[in-house]
Short mmCIF file of C-alpha atoms and ligand atoms in Angstrom, two decimals:
data_model
loop_
_atom_site.label_atom_id
_atom_site.label_comp_id
_atom_site.label_asym_id
_atom_site.label_seq_id
_atom_site.Cartn_x
_atom_site.Cartn_y
_atom_site.Cartn_z
CA MET A 1 -283.31 -52.82 26.66
CA GLU A 2 -285.96 -55.33 25.66
CA ILE A 3 -284.41 -58.50 24.27
CA ILE A 4 -286.51 -60.83 22.16
CA VAL A 5 -284.98 -64.11 21.02
CA LEU A 6 -286.67 -65.95 18.17
CA SER A 7 -285.95 -69.23 16.44
CA ASP A 8 -284.39 -68.11 13.17
CA PRO A 9 -283.54 -65.11 10.95
CA ALA A 10 -286.87 -65.19 9.11
CA ALA A 11 -288.76 -64.89 12.40
CA VAL A 12 -286.48 -61.99 13.38
CA GLY A 13 -287.32 -60.18 10.13
CA ARG A 14 -291.06 -60.74 10.50
CA HIS A 15 -291.11 -59.58 14.12
CA ALA A 16 -289.02 -56.48 13.44
CA ALA A 17 -291.18 -55.57 10.44
CA ARG A 18 -294.33 -55.86 12.53
CA LEU A 19 -292.88 -53.61 15.26
CA ILE A 20 -291.86 -51.00 12.66
CA ALA A 21 -295.23 -51.14 10.89
CA ASP A 22 -297.12 -50.73 14.19
CA THR A 23 -294.99 -47.75 15.18
CA LEU A 24 -295.18 -45.99 11.81
CA ALA A 25 -298.93 -46.57 11.57
CA ARG A 26 -299.45 -44.32 14.59
CA ARG A 27 -297.75 -41.32 12.92
CA ARG A 28 -299.22 -39.09 10.26
CA ASP A 29 -295.82 -38.37 8.71
CA PRO A 30 -293.59 -41.16 10.03
CA VAL A 31 -289.82 -41.02 9.99
CA LEU A 32 -287.87 -44.27 9.73
CA GLY A 33 -284.13 -44.64 10.20
CA VAL A 34 -282.74 -47.34 7.92
CA ALA A 35 -279.59 -49.44 8.07
CA THR A 36 -277.70 -51.20 5.29
CA GLY A 37 -275.74 -54.47 5.39
CA SER A 38 -277.09 -58.00 5.65
CA SER A 39 -278.86 -57.84 9.03
CA PRO A 40 -281.93 -55.78 8.07
CA LEU A 41 -282.61 -57.57 4.75
CA GLY A 42 -285.10 -59.97 6.32
CA THR A 43 -286.88 -57.03 7.93
CA TYR A 44 -287.10 -55.22 4.59
CA ALA A 45 -288.38 -58.38 2.90
CA ALA A 46 -291.09 -58.72 5.57
CA LEU A 47 -291.98 -55.02 5.31
CA ALA A 48 -292.20 -55.36 1.54
CA ALA A 49 -294.60 -58.28 2.05
CA LEU A 50 -296.73 -56.12 4.37
CA ALA A 51 -296.65 -53.35 1.73
CA ARG A 52 -297.93 -55.82 -0.87
CA GLU A 53 -300.76 -56.66 1.55
CA GLY A 54 -301.71 -52.97 1.81
CA LEU A 55 -299.33 -51.27 4.27
CA ASP A 56 -298.89 -47.76 2.84
CA LEU A 57 -295.40 -46.38 3.44
CA SER A 58 -295.58 -43.61 0.83
CA ARG A 59 -295.76 -40.86 3.49
CA THR A 60 -292.73 -42.23 5.32
CA THR A 61 -289.54 -40.20 5.36
CA ALA A 62 -286.37 -42.28 5.66
CA PHE A 63 -282.84 -41.47 6.79
CA ALA A 64 -279.94 -43.85 6.22
CA LEU A 65 -277.39 -44.30 8.97
CA ASP A 66 -274.27 -43.89 6.92
CA GLU A 67 -272.51 -43.72 3.55
CA TYR A 68 -269.03 -44.40 2.23
CA VAL A 69 -266.87 -41.42 1.38
CA GLY A 70 -265.62 -41.15 -2.16
CA LEU A 71 -267.97 -43.54 -3.95
CA ASP A 72 -270.15 -42.04 -6.64
CA PRO A 73 -273.80 -42.35 -5.49
CA SER A 74 -274.44 -44.52 -8.57
CA HIS A 75 -271.77 -47.08 -7.51
CA PRO A 76 -273.71 -50.32 -6.79
CA GLU A 77 -272.25 -50.54 -3.27
CA ALA A 78 -272.70 -46.85 -2.41
CA TYR A 79 -275.43 -46.78 0.22
CA HIS A 80 -277.39 -44.40 -2.03
CA SER A 81 -277.74 -47.31 -4.48
CA VAL A 82 -278.15 -49.97 -1.81
CA ILE A 83 -280.96 -48.07 -0.06
CA ASP A 84 -282.65 -47.47 -3.40
CA ARG A 85 -282.46 -51.17 -4.30
CA GLU A 86 -283.17 -52.76 -0.90
CA VAL A 87 -285.48 -50.22 0.72
CA THR A 88 -287.00 -47.46 -1.42
CA LEU A 89 -288.20 -49.62 -4.30
CA PRO A 90 -289.40 -52.75 -2.46
CA LEU A 91 -291.11 -50.78 0.34
CA GLY A 92 -292.73 -48.30 -2.04
CA LEU A 93 -291.17 -45.23 -0.38
CA ASP A 94 -291.27 -41.87 -2.13
CA PRO A 95 -287.66 -41.39 -3.36
CA ARG A 96 -287.92 -37.66 -2.60
CA LYS A 97 -288.39 -38.52 1.07
CA VAL A 98 -285.38 -40.84 1.30
CA HIS A 99 -282.14 -39.32 2.58
CA VAL A 100 -278.61 -40.71 2.58
CA PRO A 101 -275.54 -38.73 3.76
CA HIS A 102 -273.58 -37.18 0.88
CA GLY A 103 -270.35 -39.13 0.93
CA ALA A 104 -269.31 -37.61 -2.40
CA ALA A 105 -269.78 -33.99 -1.25
CA ALA A 106 -266.88 -31.55 -1.71
CA ASP A 107 -267.42 -30.27 1.83
CA LEU A 108 -268.03 -33.30 4.02
CA SER A 109 -268.40 -31.34 7.26
CA ALA A 110 -271.12 -29.22 5.70
CA ALA A 111 -272.82 -32.39 4.39
CA CYS A 112 -272.83 -33.81 7.94
CA ALA A 113 -274.30 -30.62 9.42
CA GLU A 114 -276.96 -30.55 6.68
CA TYR A 115 -277.85 -34.15 7.44
CA GLU A 116 -278.36 -33.44 11.13
CA ALA A 117 -280.49 -30.42 10.20
CA ALA A 118 -282.59 -32.50 7.80
CA ILE A 119 -283.35 -35.07 10.52
CA GLU A 120 -284.29 -32.23 12.85
CA ALA A 121 -286.49 -30.59 10.18
CA ALA A 122 -288.34 -33.87 9.63
CA GLY A 123 -289.24 -33.88 13.33
CA GLY A 124 -286.68 -36.50 14.39
CA ILE A 125 -286.65 -40.23 13.77
CA ASP A 126 -289.57 -42.28 15.10
CA VAL A 127 -287.86 -45.65 14.85
CA GLN A 128 -284.23 -46.30 13.99
CA LEU A 129 -283.44 -49.74 12.63
CA LEU A 130 -279.90 -50.91 13.43
CA GLY A 131 -277.56 -53.81 12.78
CA ILE A 132 -274.45 -54.39 14.89
CA GLY A 133 -270.89 -54.89 13.69
CA ALA A 134 -268.89 -57.86 14.97
CA ASN A 135 -266.80 -55.23 16.79
CA GLY A 136 -269.89 -53.70 18.42
CA HIS A 137 -270.28 -50.74 16.09
CA ILE A 138 -273.66 -49.19 15.31
CA GLY A 139 -273.85 -47.09 12.20
CA PHE A 140 -270.15 -46.80 11.45
CA ASN A 141 -269.36 -45.65 14.96
CA GLU A 142 -266.32 -47.79 15.51
CA PRO A 143 -265.01 -48.70 19.00
CA GLY A 144 -263.75 -45.55 20.72
CA SER A 145 -266.42 -43.33 19.15
CA SER A 146 -267.76 -40.58 21.37
CA LEU A 147 -271.02 -41.65 22.93
CA GLY A 148 -272.29 -38.11 22.29
CA SER A 149 -271.12 -37.93 18.66
CA ARG A 150 -273.23 -36.50 15.85
CA THR A 151 -273.08 -37.10 12.10
CA ARG A 152 -269.44 -36.81 11.03
CA VAL A 153 -266.60 -38.33 9.01
CA LYS A 154 -265.19 -41.53 10.49
CA THR A 155 -262.34 -43.85 9.57
CA LEU A 156 -263.53 -47.43 9.20
CA ALA A 157 -261.87 -50.08 11.37
CA PRO A 158 -259.71 -52.60 9.49
CA ARG A 159 -262.05 -55.36 10.73
CA THR A 160 -265.10 -53.55 9.30
CA ARG A 161 -263.33 -53.16 5.94
CA ARG A 162 -262.50 -56.88 5.96
CA ASP A 163 -266.10 -57.75 6.94
CA ASN A 164 -267.50 -55.56 4.16
CA ALA A 165 -265.08 -56.75 1.48
CA ARG A 166 -267.74 -59.36 0.59
CA PHE A 167 -269.79 -56.53 -0.95
CA PHE A 168 -266.78 -55.50 -3.07
CA GLY A 169 -265.97 -58.81 -4.71
CA GLY A 170 -263.83 -59.86 -1.74
CA ASP A 171 -261.32 -57.04 -2.37
CA VAL A 172 -260.63 -55.28 0.94
CA GLU A 173 -258.69 -52.55 -0.87
CA ALA A 174 -261.87 -51.63 -2.77
CA VAL A 175 -263.69 -50.86 0.50
CA PRO A 176 -263.49 -47.12 1.19
CA VAL A 177 -261.45 -46.06 4.21
CA HIS A 178 -263.77 -43.27 5.30
CA CYS A 179 -267.49 -42.86 5.77
CA LEU A 180 -270.09 -40.40 6.98
CA THR A 181 -272.15 -41.79 9.81
CA GLN A 182 -274.85 -40.63 12.14
CA GLY A 183 -273.21 -40.33 15.54
CA ILE A 184 -274.10 -42.33 18.60
CA GLY A 185 -275.66 -39.16 20.01
CA THR A 186 -277.73 -38.85 16.81
CA ILE A 187 -278.92 -42.45 17.10
CA LEU A 188 -279.82 -41.98 20.77
CA ARG A 189 -282.12 -39.09 19.81
CA ALA A 190 -284.41 -41.40 17.81
CA ARG A 191 -287.67 -41.91 19.70
CA SER A 192 -287.17 -45.66 19.54
CA VAL A 193 -284.40 -47.94 18.32
CA LEU A 194 -284.71 -51.48 17.02
CA LEU A 195 -281.55 -53.56 16.62
CA VAL A 196 -281.63 -56.84 14.74
CA ALA A 197 -278.82 -59.40 14.78
CA THR A 198 -278.55 -62.94 13.49
CA GLY A 199 -275.80 -65.53 13.40
CA GLU A 200 -273.01 -66.74 15.65
CA ALA A 201 -270.58 -64.07 14.38
CA LYS A 202 -272.60 -61.41 16.22
CA ALA A 203 -273.00 -63.29 19.52
CA ALA A 204 -270.02 -61.72 21.33
CA ALA A 205 -270.92 -58.19 20.24
CA VAL A 206 -274.55 -58.71 21.27
CA ALA A 207 -273.53 -59.93 24.73
CA ALA A 208 -271.14 -56.97 25.16
CA MET A 209 -273.88 -54.57 24.06
CA ALA A 210 -276.58 -55.90 26.35
CA GLU A 211 -274.70 -57.30 29.33
CA GLY A 212 -271.29 -55.65 29.24
CA PRO A 213 -270.40 -52.30 30.76
CA LEU A 214 -271.52 -49.09 29.06
CA GLY A 215 -268.55 -47.73 27.19
CA ALA A 216 -267.14 -46.48 23.93
CA PHE A 217 -265.23 -49.72 23.41
CA CYS A 218 -268.58 -51.32 22.54
CA PRO A 219 -270.46 -48.47 20.85
CA ALA A 220 -273.74 -50.43 20.81
CA SER A 221 -273.66 -50.51 24.63
CA ALA A 222 -274.77 -46.86 24.42
CA LEU A 223 -278.24 -48.26 23.67
CA GLN A 224 -278.39 -49.18 27.38
CA LEU A 225 -279.08 -45.46 27.85
CA HIS A 226 -282.04 -45.41 25.47
CA GLU A 227 -285.53 -45.39 26.92
CA ARG A 228 -287.00 -47.50 24.13
CA ALA A 229 -284.45 -49.93 22.78
CA THR A 230 -285.63 -53.27 21.43
CA VAL A 231 -283.23 -56.00 20.33
CA VAL A 232 -284.50 -58.87 18.19
CA LEU A 233 -282.14 -61.84 17.87
CA ASP A 234 -282.05 -65.34 16.49
CA GLU A 235 -280.80 -68.19 18.68
CA ALA A 236 -277.26 -68.01 17.30
CA ALA A 237 -276.84 -64.27 17.93
CA ALA A 238 -278.26 -64.75 21.45
CA SER A 239 -275.99 -67.69 22.26
CA LYS A 240 -273.54 -65.76 24.46
CA LEU A 241 -276.14 -63.94 26.58
CA VAL A 242 -275.92 -64.89 30.25
CA ASP A 243 -279.38 -63.85 31.46
CA ARG A 244 -281.36 -65.59 28.76
CA GLU A 245 -283.85 -67.03 31.27
CA TYR A 246 -285.01 -63.53 32.19
CA TYR A 247 -285.35 -62.29 28.58
CA ASP A 248 -287.58 -65.22 27.66
CA PHE A 249 -289.60 -64.88 30.86
CA ALA A 250 -290.09 -61.14 30.27
CA ARG A 251 -291.07 -61.77 26.64
CA ASP A 252 -293.70 -64.30 27.75
CA HIS A 253 -294.99 -61.99 30.50
CA ALA A 254 -294.93 -58.64 28.71
CA PRO A 255 -297.07 -56.08 30.53
CA GLU A 256 -300.22 -54.97 28.74
CA ALA A 257 -299.16 -52.21 26.38
CA ALA A 258 -299.90 -50.83 22.97
CA PRO A 259 -298.13 -52.78 20.24
CA GLY A 260 -295.11 -51.16 18.65
CA LEU A 261 -292.05 -49.52 20.05
CA ASP A 262 -293.62 -46.73 22.06
C1 F6R B 1 -275.03 -50.30 8.10
C2 F6R B 1 -274.39 -50.07 9.37
C3 F6R B 1 -273.61 -51.10 10.10
C4 F6R B 1 -274.11 -52.52 9.94
C5 F6R B 1 -273.16 -53.49 10.61
C6 F6R B 1 -273.60 -54.92 10.46
O1 F6R B 1 -275.73 -49.14 7.68
O2 F6R B 1 -274.50 -48.98 9.82
O3 F6R B 1 -273.58 -50.77 11.47
O4 F6R B 1 -275.39 -52.62 10.50
O5 F6R B 1 -271.88 -53.34 10.07
O6 F6R B 1 -273.52 -55.28 9.12
P1 F6R B 1 -274.14 -56.64 8.60
O7 F6R B 1 -275.60 -56.53 8.86
O8 F6R B 1 -273.84 -56.65 7.13
O9 F6R B 1 -273.49 -57.73 9.36
#
């Protein structure tokens, strides 16, 4: 796991956007995995700025990590709407190439299997952007999730529902109880993963992910198994890391390599 600590959230967004742009530029038909929530917003803003300067993302296929069950796709907080608003429009993606799990499907298991098949058919994900929950979740793989799991229905943790109530006018009861989420096994199949985290509230989860034992109690710790996992943090999110001296030293002495995540 490569850990890069930068001064503030804006620097995190700019760095992550540059890594994504470099990786996608090397593919003819790139596939980007996208996250929702607050963490990736700076990255999307920086990618949108690169798009305004000429970065062409129109050939990029995108797959969202997750979706609430039971919200109509047109609900403003359904991830269908959020991805449209925060990602597809500002980045200039082709809406026909943007996929979000069907949380309103009559047959949710079939929707999950179709989603896995669609990722496969697109050739797999080149770079998966991730945030991390305060409880260590990635996607909506809550603590205890199988490290080999694939896209499936999950029950959200009470803490996640409380954390996400801010998107629902502060009403925790309005936050759906269930979701569809790519599994940890699905995420690990991406050719590279890029996790961004900012703020003190993520510091404990970040330390458990990077320096704690590998285990389902901290789902993000599964990224320790990934060959190409990059973590970009601001100072606050990095504040509970023990081996900070090494991460900074390694960042300043990176071996000669092509830019990007692979
Ligand atoms: C979002 C997702 C979640 C979030 C996590 C952090 O698609 O899968 O894992 O990345 O809950 O959320 P924020 O960034 O809002 O703190």
